[in-house]
């Protein structure tokens, strides 16, 4: 019996989203591209010892798991951080021809739980890592004796000043540091107090410049910050700011009280982007941890716990409300799918169910839904694994809201798990488009070309034969629908 349960639980393992073979994953770390490989490192909790786990991929779809990159040592546990290629050997740590990969990470120190930043490097394309001999490289200035929240360094090269920049999460703000060599760091500025949401501690920042879509010369800096409480769906989530970075500090161009959320689902946290994506690609690629600190340890999976989101392309676009981040699954996914069904525009009659004639466990589903009476009606996509087990994904044209209801999805492993989560989405001209990635126990929804995103986990009890999907309409004289369903062919070993 126990063995059977074990296997059943293993089956929650997503097919194309990254998981570790066993033990606990949280934040993605050390995202860097070098010599044809995307490195994906992550918080890796092995019996309460915190490592950086490691995977590599050549196409962002198939990941090869490598041994952990960084292990805890006499200074402390290895908490979150980032990695760069030291192209010009500014650190002097390069030994042969091969450029070094340098990782800046947080030590959650054994003594006094102080937090400080450490440096590690690899001379062999990330296959083995050495800690810098004089770690830590950045310690907090004493503030009332101690300072605990001083972590999650995001480091990148800043061309205008020819220096490295580090953004650190420091309780209720971020701090900026700069360095000529990744070793000596100097404080340059801070941002955040009185800005955006402050219902929880700030964690895992990222900072990058993006072109404004459709404008030749226009760019903006985007600062993303994860916040450990107070997200729209409850618990942990991610906010972002748009503005300017001058090498010392960030200026928000929106009103300080305005909060922009990356994702309205309950399970998207600690998202960060890749460093050193080649010039000819230029995409800003983000991956997050599809989970919530409210219930990380309660998830009903074994021997693995924790899964990442799918990799997303980010865009900065003008909308009626100002500039906003749009997200899309990386386009590479289109090389690994098989069309199961395409249905041209037709009427979904109110009260009737339209069921797709196949079962699946990993699907890329897109649809366009249109109400003949703008401001009225509802369209719903139901994902079911039995009569009583279903997840509802819908758009309410009256409320102008996208929703996900996972109350009847299956297991509710924690009291904070079940719920109906909503995102405001304007259904301009009575139309809405959705792209939904479904993968065993994770659903990512990209609405309106990715202007709104919702990521949620779910744990059906009867998933053995896969899922069924059906469409429903309510109110209005029916809803016009067209859709495409693609089976996803990737399987991670
Ligand atoms: C975010 C976080 C980080 C920290 C890490 C520890 O999820 O709390 O701030 O570095 O997780 O695992």
Coordinates of C-alpha atoms and ligand atoms in Angstrom, one line a residue:
X1 CA 0.0 0.0 0.0
X2 CA 2.7 2.4 1.0
X3 CA 4.6 1.6 -2.2
X4 CA 1.5 2.2 -4.2
X5 CA 0.9 5.6 -2.6
X6 CA 4.4 6.5 -3.2
X7 CA 4.1 5.8 -6.9
X8 CA 0.8 7.6 -7.2
X9 CA 2.4 10.7 -5.6
X10 CA 5.3 10.5 -8.0
X11 CA 2.8 10.8 -10.7
X12 CA 2.2 14.5 -9.9
X13 CA 5.6 15.1 -11.4
X14 CA 5.1 17.5 -14.3
X15 CA 6.2 16.4 -17.7
X16 CA 7.9 19.5 -19.1
X17 CA 8.3 21.7 -16.1
X18 CA 11.6 21.5 -14.2
X19 CA 11.7 19.4 -11.0
X20 CA 14.5 17.9 -9.0
X21 CA 14.7 14.1 -8.9
X22 CA 14.2 14.3 -5.2
X23 CA 14.2 16.7 -2.3
X24 CA 12.9 20.3 -2.1
X25 CA 13.2 23.0 -4.7
X26 CA 12.5 26.7 -4.2
X27 CA 13.8 29.8 -6.0
X28 CA 15.6 29.6 -9.3
X29 CA 19.2 30.9 -8.9
X30 CA 22.3 31.5 -11.0
X31 CA 20.5 31.8 -14.4
X32 CA 23.2 32.3 -17.0
X33 CA 23.8 31.4 -20.6
X34 CA 27.3 30.4 -21.8
X35 CA 28.6 28.4 -24.8
X36 CA 25.3 27.2 -26.0
X37 CA 24.0 26.2 -22.6
X38 CA 21.3 27.7 -20.4
X39 CA 22.2 27.1 -16.8
X40 CA 19.4 26.8 -14.3
X41 CA 20.4 26.6 -10.7
X42 CA 17.9 26.6 -7.8
X43 CA 17.5 26.5 -4.0
X44 CA 17.8 22.9 -3.1
X45 CA 17.0 21.8 0.3
X46 CA 18.4 18.4 1.1
X47 CA 17.5 17.4 4.7
X48 CA 17.6 21.1 5.7
X49 CA 21.0 21.6 4.2
X50 CA 20.6 24.3 1.5
X51 CA 22.5 23.8 -1.8
X52 CA 22.3 25.2 -5.3
X53 CA 20.9 22.4 -7.4
X54 CA 21.8 22.6 -11.1
X55 CA 20.3 21.8 -14.5
X56 CA 21.5 22.7 -18.1
X57 CA 19.6 22.9 -21.3
X58 CA 20.4 23.7 -24.9
X59 CA 16.9 24.6 -25.9
X60 CA 15.1 25.6 -22.7
X61 CA 12.8 22.6 -23.1
X62 CA 15.0 19.6 -22.2
X63 CA 16.9 19.8 -19.0
X64 CA 19.8 17.7 -17.9
X65 CA 20.2 17.5 -14.2
X66 CA 23.8 18.0 -12.9
X67 CA 25.2 17.5 -9.4
X68 CA 24.5 20.4 -7.1
X69 CA 26.8 23.4 -7.9
X70 CA 27.2 24.8 -4.4
X71 CA 27.1 23.1 -1.1
X72 CA 26.7 24.7 2.4
X73 CA 30.1 25.2 4.1
X74 CA 31.5 26.4 7.4
X75 CA 30.2 29.9 6.9
X76 CA 26.6 29.1 6.2
X77 CA 23.8 27.8 4.0
X78 CA 23.7 28.8 0.3
X79 CA 20.7 31.0 -0.3
X80 CA 19.5 32.7 -3.5
X81 CA 21.6 34.6 -6.0
X82 CA 22.7 35.0 -9.6
X83 CA 25.5 34.1 -11.9
X84 CA 27.4 36.0 -14.7
X85 CA 30.1 35.3 -17.3
X86 CA 33.2 37.3 -16.3
X87 CA 34.0 38.1 -20.0
X88 CA 36.9 40.4 -19.3
X89 CA 38.3 38.5 -16.3
X90 CA 37.7 41.5 -14.1
X91 CA 37.9 39.1 -11.1
X92 CA 41.4 37.8 -12.1
X93 CA 40.1 34.3 -11.3
X94 CA 40.3 32.9 -14.9
X95 CA 42.9 30.3 -15.3
X96 CA 43.0 29.1 -18.9
X97 CA 41.2 30.1 -22.0
X98 CA 37.8 29.4 -20.7
X99 CA 35.9 32.3 -19.3
X100 CA 34.7 31.9 -15.7
X101 CA 31.1 31.7 -14.6
X102 CA 30.8 33.6 -11.3
X103 CA 28.0 33.1 -8.9
X104 CA 27.1 35.6 -6.2
X105 CA 24.9 34.0 -3.5
X106 CA 23.7 34.7 0.0
X107 CA 25.2 33.0 3.0
X108 CA 22.7 32.5 5.6
X109 CA 25.4 32.3 8.2
X110 CA 25.5 29.7 10.9
X111 CA 26.5 32.3 13.5
X112 CA 23.8 34.8 14.5
X113 CA 21.9 34.1 11.3
X114 CA 23.6 37.1 9.7
X115 CA 23.3 37.3 5.9
X116 CA 26.2 38.1 3.7
X117 CA 27.2 37.6 0.0
X118 CA 29.6 35.0 -1.2
X119 CA 31.4 34.4 -4.5
X120 CA 32.0 31.1 -6.2
X121 CA 33.3 30.4 -9.7
X122 CA 33.6 27.7 -12.3
X123 CA 36.5 27.4 -14.8
X124 CA 34.9 24.5 -16.6
X125 CA 31.5 25.7 -18.0
X126 CA 29.7 25.2 -14.7
X127 CA 30.7 21.6 -14.2
X128 CA 32.6 22.2 -11.0
X129 CA 32.6 25.2 -8.7
X130 CA 35.0 26.7 -6.2
X131 CA 34.3 29.1 -3.4
X132 CA 36.3 32.3 -3.4
X133 CA 39.0 32.1 -0.8
X134 CA 38.1 35.3 1.1
X135 CA 34.3 34.8 1.4
X136 CA 32.1 36.6 2.2
X137 CA 32.7 39.4 -0.2
X138 CA 29.9 41.7 1.2
X139 CA 28.7 41.9 4.7
X140 CA 26.0 44.1 6.1
X141 CA 26.9 47.3 7.8
X142 CA 25.9 47.0 11.4
X143 CA 22.4 48.4 12.0
X144 CA 21.3 48.3 15.6
X145 CA 23.8 45.5 16.0
X146 CA 22.4 43.1 13.4
X147 CA 20.8 43.0 10.1
X148 CA 19.1 39.9 9.0
X149 CA 17.4 40.6 5.7
X150 CA 20.3 41.2 3.3
X151 CA 20.1 38.8 0.5
X152 CA 19.4 37.4 -3.0
X153 CA 22.0 39.3 -5.0
X154 CA 21.2 39.9 -8.7
X155 CA 24.4 40.9 -10.4
X156 CA 24.9 42.1 -14.0
X157 CA 27.4 44.1 -16.0
X158 CA 26.5 47.8 -16.5
X159 CA 28.2 49.1 -19.6
X160 CA 27.8 52.9 -19.1
X161 CA 29.9 52.8 -16.0
X162 CA 31.9 49.7 -16.9
X163 CA 31.2 48.0 -13.6
X164 CA 29.2 45.2 -12.0
X165 CA 25.9 46.2 -10.3
X166 CA 24.3 44.2 -7.5
X167 CA 20.7 44.6 -6.4
X168 CA 20.0 43.2 -2.9
X169 CA 16.8 42.6 -1.1
X170 CA 17.0 44.3 2.3
X171 CA 13.8 43.9 4.3
X172 CA 11.5 46.7 2.9
X173 CA 13.7 47.9 0.1
X174 CA 16.4 47.0 -2.4
X175 CA 19.9 48.3 -2.2
X176 CA 22.3 48.8 -5.1
X177 CA 26.1 48.1 -4.9
X178 CA 28.7 48.3 -7.5
X179 CA 32.1 46.6 -8.1
X180 CA 34.9 46.7 -10.6
X181 CA 35.8 43.0 -10.1
X182 CA 32.9 41.1 -8.4
X183 CA 35.0 41.0 -5.2
X184 CA 35.0 44.6 -3.8
X185 CA 31.5 46.1 -3.5
X186 CA 30.5 49.6 -2.7
X187 CA 27.0 50.9 -1.7
X188 CA 25.5 53.3 -4.3
X189 CA 21.8 53.7 -3.6
X190 CA 18.4 52.2 -2.5
X191 CA 14.8 52.1 -3.6
X192 CA 11.5 50.9 -2.2
X193 CA 10.4 52.5 1.0
X194 CA 6.9 53.9 0.4
X195 CA 6.8 52.3 -3.1
X196 CA 4.5 49.4 -4.2
X197 CA 3.4 46.7 -1.9
X198 CA 4.9 46.3 1.6
X199 CA 2.7 43.6 3.2
X200 CA 5.7 41.3 3.4
X201 CA 9.5 41.2 3.3
X202 CA 11.1 41.9 -0.1
X203 CA 13.0 39.1 -1.7
X204 CA 14.7 38.0 -4.9
X205 CA 15.0 41.3 -6.9
X206 CA 15.9 41.6 -10.5
X207 CA 16.7 44.7 -12.6
X208 CA 17.0 44.9 -16.4
X209 CA 16.6 47.3 -19.3
X210 CA 13.9 46.5 -21.9
X211 CA 13.0 48.0 -25.2
X212 CA 9.5 49.4 -25.5
X213 CA 7.7 47.3 -28.1
X214 CA 7.1 49.2 -31.3
X215 CA 9.4 52.1 -30.5
X216 CA 12.8 52.2 -32.0
X217 CA 14.9 54.0 -29.4
X218 CA 12.7 53.8 -26.3
X219 CA 13.7 51.7 -23.4
X220 CA 12.8 51.4 -19.7
X221 CA 14.4 49.7 -16.6
X222 CA 12.2 47.1 -14.9
X223 CA 12.8 46.2 -11.3
X224 CA 11.0 43.1 -10.1
X225 CA 10.7 42.2 -6.5
X226 CA 9.1 39.1 -4.8
X227 CA 7.1 39.9 -1.7
X228 CA 6.6 37.4 1.0
X229 CA 3.0 38.1 1.8
X230 CA 0.1 40.1 0.5
X231 CA 0.0 39.0 -3.1
X232 CA -3.4 39.1 -5.0
X233 CA -4.2 35.4 -4.5
X234 CA -2.8 35.4 -0.9
X235 CA 0.7 34.7 0.5
X236 CA 3.7 35.1 -1.7
X237 CA 3.8 36.8 -5.1
X238 CA 5.8 39.2 -7.4
X239 CA 5.5 42.9 -8.1
X240 CA 7.4 45.1 -10.5
X241 CA 8.3 48.7 -11.1
X242 CA 9.0 50.5 -14.4
X243 CA 11.3 53.5 -14.6
X244 CA 15.0 54.5 -14.8
X245 CA 18.2 53.2 -13.4
X246 CA 21.2 55.6 -13.6
X247 CA 23.9 53.2 -12.3
X248 CA 23.3 54.3 -8.7
X249 CA 19.6 54.0 -8.0
X250 CA 16.2 53.4 -9.5
X251 CA 13.4 55.9 -10.0
X252 CA 9.8 54.6 -10.4
X253 CA 7.9 56.5 -13.1
X254 CA 4.5 55.4 -11.8
X255 CA 2.8 56.7 -8.7
X256 CA 4.4 55.1 -5.6
X257 CA 1.2 53.6 -4.3
X258 CA 0.5 51.7 -7.6
X259 CA 1.2 48.0 -7.5
X260 CA 1.9 46.1 -10.7
X261 CA 1.8 42.3 -10.3
X262 CA 3.6 39.8 -12.4
X263 CA 1.1 37.0 -11.9
X264 CA -2.3 36.8 -10.3
X265 CA -2.2 33.1 -9.5
X266 CA -1.2 31.7 -6.1
X267 CA 1.9 29.9 -7.3
X268 CA 4.5 32.1 -8.9
X269 CA 7.4 33.4 -6.8
X270 CA 11.0 34.4 -6.9
X271 CA 11.0 34.8 -10.7
X272 CA 14.3 36.0 -12.1
X273 CA 15.8 36.4 -15.6
X274 CA 18.8 35.0 -17.4
X275 CA 22.1 36.8 -17.7
X276 CA 24.3 36.9 -20.8
X277 CA 21.6 35.9 -23.4
X278 CA 23.5 36.5 -26.7
X279 CA 23.1 39.9 -28.5
X280 CA 21.5 38.2 -31.5
X281 CA 18.7 36.8 -29.3
X282 CA 18.1 39.7 -26.9
X283 CA 15.1 38.1 -25.2
X284 CA 14.5 38.7 -21.5
X285 CA 13.7 35.2 -20.2
X286 CA 12.3 34.6 -16.8
X287 CA 11.5 31.5 -14.8
X288 CA 9.9 31.4 -11.4
X289 CA 9.1 28.9 -8.6
X290 CA 5.6 27.7 -9.0
X291 CA 4.7 27.6 -5.4
X292 CA 3.8 29.6 -2.3
X293 CA 5.6 29.8 1.0
X294 CA 2.2 29.4 2.7
X295 CA 2.3 25.7 2.0
X296 CA 5.6 24.7 0.4
X297 CA 6.2 21.8 2.8
X298 CA 2.6 20.5 2.6
X299 CA 2.5 19.7 -1.1
X300 CA 1.5 16.0 -1.6
X301 CA 4.5 15.1 -3.9
X302 CA 7.4 12.7 -3.3
X303 CA 10.2 12.1 -3.7
X304 CA 10.4 15.6 -5.2
X305 CA 8.8 18.7 -3.8
X306 CA 8.6 21.9 -5.7
X307 CA 8.5 22.7 -9.4
X308 CA 9.4 25.7 -11.5
X309 CA 7.3 27.6 -14.0
X310 CA 7.8 27.3 -17.7
X311 CA 10.4 29.7 -19.1
X312 CA 8.8 33.0 -20.2
X313 CA 9.7 35.7 -22.7
X314 CA 9.0 39.2 -21.3
X315 CA 7.9 42.2 -23.3
X316 CA 7.3 45.8 -22.4
X317 CA 4.3 47.1 -24.2
X318 CA 2.2 50.3 -24.2
X319 CA -1.4 49.7 -23.0
X320 CA -4.3 52.1 -22.2
X321 CA -3.0 52.1 -18.6
X322 CA 0.6 52.8 -19.4
X323 CA 3.6 50.5 -20.0
X324 CA 3.1 46.9 -18.8
X325 CA 5.0 43.7 -18.8
X326 CA 3.6 41.0 -21.1
X327 CA 4.7 37.3 -20.8
X328 CA 4.6 34.4 -23.2
X329 CA 5.9 30.9 -22.9
X330 CA 9.2 30.7 -24.7
X331 CA 8.6 30.1 -28.5
X332 CA 10.8 27.0 -28.5
X333 CA 7.8 25.2 -27.1
X334 CA 6.3 25.4 -30.6
X335 CA 8.9 22.9 -31.8
X336 CA 7.7 20.2 -29.5
X337 CA 4.0 20.0 -29.9
X338 CA 1.6 18.0 -31.9
X339 CA -1.8 19.5 -33.1
X340 CA -4.6 17.4 -31.6
X341 CA -7.5 19.6 -32.6
X342 CA -8.3 22.9 -34.2
X343 CA -11.8 24.3 -34.2
X344 CA -12.9 27.3 -36.2
X345 CA -15.2 30.0 -34.8
X346 CA -18.5 28.6 -33.8
X347 CA -21.2 29.2 -31.1
X348 CA -21.0 27.6 -27.7
X349 CA -24.6 27.5 -26.6
X350 CA -25.3 28.6 -23.1
X351 CA -25.9 25.7 -20.8
X352 CA -24.3 23.1 -23.1
X353 CA -21.0 21.3 -22.7
X354 CA -18.5 20.9 -25.6
X355 CA -16.0 18.2 -24.7
X356 CA -12.8 17.7 -26.6
X357 CA -12.5 14.0 -27.7
X358 CA -9.2 13.1 -26.1
X359 CA -7.4 12.8 -22.8
X360 CA -4.0 14.3 -22.0
X361 CA -1.6 15.2 -19.2
X362 CA 0.3 18.0 -20.9
X363 CA -1.4 20.4 -23.2
X364 CA -1.0 23.8 -24.9
X365 CA -4.5 25.1 -25.4
X366 CA -5.3 28.5 -27.0
X367 CA -8.7 30.0 -27.5
X368 CA -10.4 33.1 -28.5
X369 CA -13.8 33.8 -26.9
X370 CA -16.2 36.4 -27.9
X371 CA -19.5 37.5 -26.5
X372 CA -22.2 38.8 -29.0
X373 CA -23.4 41.2 -26.3
X374 CA -20.4 43.1 -24.9
X375 CA -20.5 43.3 -21.1
X376 CA -22.5 40.0 -20.7
X377 CA -21.8 36.3 -20.5
X378 CA -19.2 34.0 -19.2
X379 CA -17.1 31.4 -20.9
X380 CA -15.5 28.6 -19.0
X381 CA -12.9 25.9 -19.7
X382 CA -13.2 22.9 -17.4
X383 CA -10.4 20.5 -16.8
X384 CA -11.7 17.4 -15.3
X385 CA -10.3 14.1 -13.9
X386 CA -13.6 12.6 -12.9
X387 CA -17.1 13.7 -12.3
X388 CA -16.4 15.4 -9.0
X389 CA -12.9 16.6 -9.8
X390 CA -12.5 19.6 -11.9
X391 CA -10.7 22.9 -12.2
X392 CA -12.6 25.9 -13.7
X393 CA -10.8 28.4 -15.8
X394 CA -13.0 31.2 -17.1
X395 CA -13.6 34.7 -18.2
X396 CA -16.5 36.8 -17.0
X397 CA -17.3 39.4 -19.6
X398 CA -19.4 41.4 -17.1
X399 CA -16.9 41.6 -14.4
X400 CA -14.0 41.7 -16.8
X401 CA -12.2 39.1 -14.8
X402 CA -10.2 36.0 -15.5
X403 CA -10.7 33.3 -12.8
X404 CA -9.4 30.0 -11.7
X405 CA -11.3 27.9 -9.3
X406 CA -9.3 25.0 -7.8
X407 CA -11.6 24.2 -4.9
X408 CA -12.7 21.0 -6.5
X409 CA -9.5 20.1 -8.3
X410 CA -8.6 17.3 -6.0
X411 CA -6.4 17.2 -2.9
X412 CA -6.3 20.3 -0.8
X413 CA -3.0 19.8 1.0
X414 CA -3.3 22.9 3.2
X415 CA -6.0 25.2 4.3
X416 CA -4.6 28.0 2.3
X417 CA -4.7 25.9 -0.9
X418 CA -8.3 25.8 -2.1
X419 CA -9.7 29.0 -3.6
X420 CA -11.0 31.0 -6.5
X421 CA -8.4 33.4 -7.8
X422 CA -9.2 36.3 -10.0
X423 CA -7.3 38.7 -12.2
X424 CA -8.8 41.9 -13.7
X425 CA -8.6 41.7 -17.5
X426 CA -10.3 44.2 -19.8
X427 CA -12.3 42.3 -22.5
X428 CA -12.1 45.0 -25.1
X429 CA -14.7 44.7 -27.8
X430 CA -16.2 41.7 -26.0
X431 CA -13.2 39.5 -26.9
X432 CA -10.6 37.7 -24.9
X433 CA -7.8 35.3 -25.9
X434 CA -6.3 32.8 -23.5
X435 CA -3.3 30.5 -23.8
X436 CA -3.2 27.8 -21.2
X437 CA -0.3 25.4 -20.5
X438 CA -1.4 22.4 -18.5
X439 CA 1.1 20.0 -17.1
X440 CA 0.0 17.3 -14.7
X441 CA -0.1 19.5 -11.6
X442 CA 0.5 23.0 -12.9
X443 CA -1.6 25.4 -14.9
X444 CA -0.2 28.6 -16.4
X445 CA -2.7 31.0 -18.1
X446 CA -1.6 33.8 -20.4
X447 CA -4.5 36.1 -21.1
X448 CA -4.7 38.8 -23.7
X449 CA -1.4 38.1 -25.4
X450 CA 0.2 37.6 -21.9
X451 CA -0.8 40.9 -20.4
X452 CA -2.2 38.9 -17.4
X453 CA -0.8 35.7 -16.2
X454 CA -2.0 33.2 -13.6
X455 CA -0.1 30.3 -12.3
X456 CA -1.6 27.6 -10.1
X457 CA -0.8 24.1 -8.9
X458 CA -3.5 21.5 -8.6
X459 CA -3.5 17.9 -7.3
X460 CA -6.3 15.7 -8.7
X461 CA -6.8 12.4 -7.0
X462 CA -7.9 10.6 -10.2
X463 CA -5.4 11.7 -12.8
X464 CA -4.3 8.2 -13.8
X465 CA -6.0 8.4 -17.1
X466 CA -5.2 12.0 -17.9
X467 CA -7.5 14.9 -18.1
X468 CA -10.5 15.9 -20.2
X469 CA -11.2 19.4 -21.2
X470 CA -14.6 20.9 -22.0
X471 CA -16.0 24.4 -22.9
X472 CA -19.1 26.0 -21.4
X473 CA -21.0 29.2 -21.9
X474 CA -23.3 31.0 -19.5
X475 CA -25.6 34.0 -19.9
X476 CA -25.7 35.9 -23.2
X477 CA -27.0 34.1 -26.2
X478 CA -24.0 31.8 -26.2
X479 CA -20.3 32.6 -26.7
X480 CA -18.4 32.5 -30.0
X481 CA -15.3 30.3 -29.6
X482 CA -12.4 29.1 -31.6
X483 CA -9.5 27.1 -30.3
X484 CA -6.4 24.9 -30.8
X485 CA -5.2 22.1 -28.6
X486 CA -1.6 20.9 -28.9
X487 CA -0.3 17.9 -27.1
X488 CA 3.2 18.7 -25.6
X489 CA 5.8 16.1 -26.5
X490 CA 8.5 17.0 -24.1
X491 CA 9.3 14.6 -21.2
X492 CA 12.0 15.2 -18.8
X493 CA 13.6 12.0 -17.6
Ligands
LIG1 C1 12.7 33.4 -1.4 C2 13.8 33.1 -0.3 C3 15.0 34.0 -0.5 C4 16.1 33.1 0.2 C5 15.7 31.7 -0.1 C6 16.0 30.7 0.9 O1 11.9 32.3 -1.6 O2 13.2 33.2 1.0 O3 14.8 35.3 0.1 O4 17.3 33.5 -0.3 O5 14.3 31.7 -0.4 O6 15.7 29.4 0.4

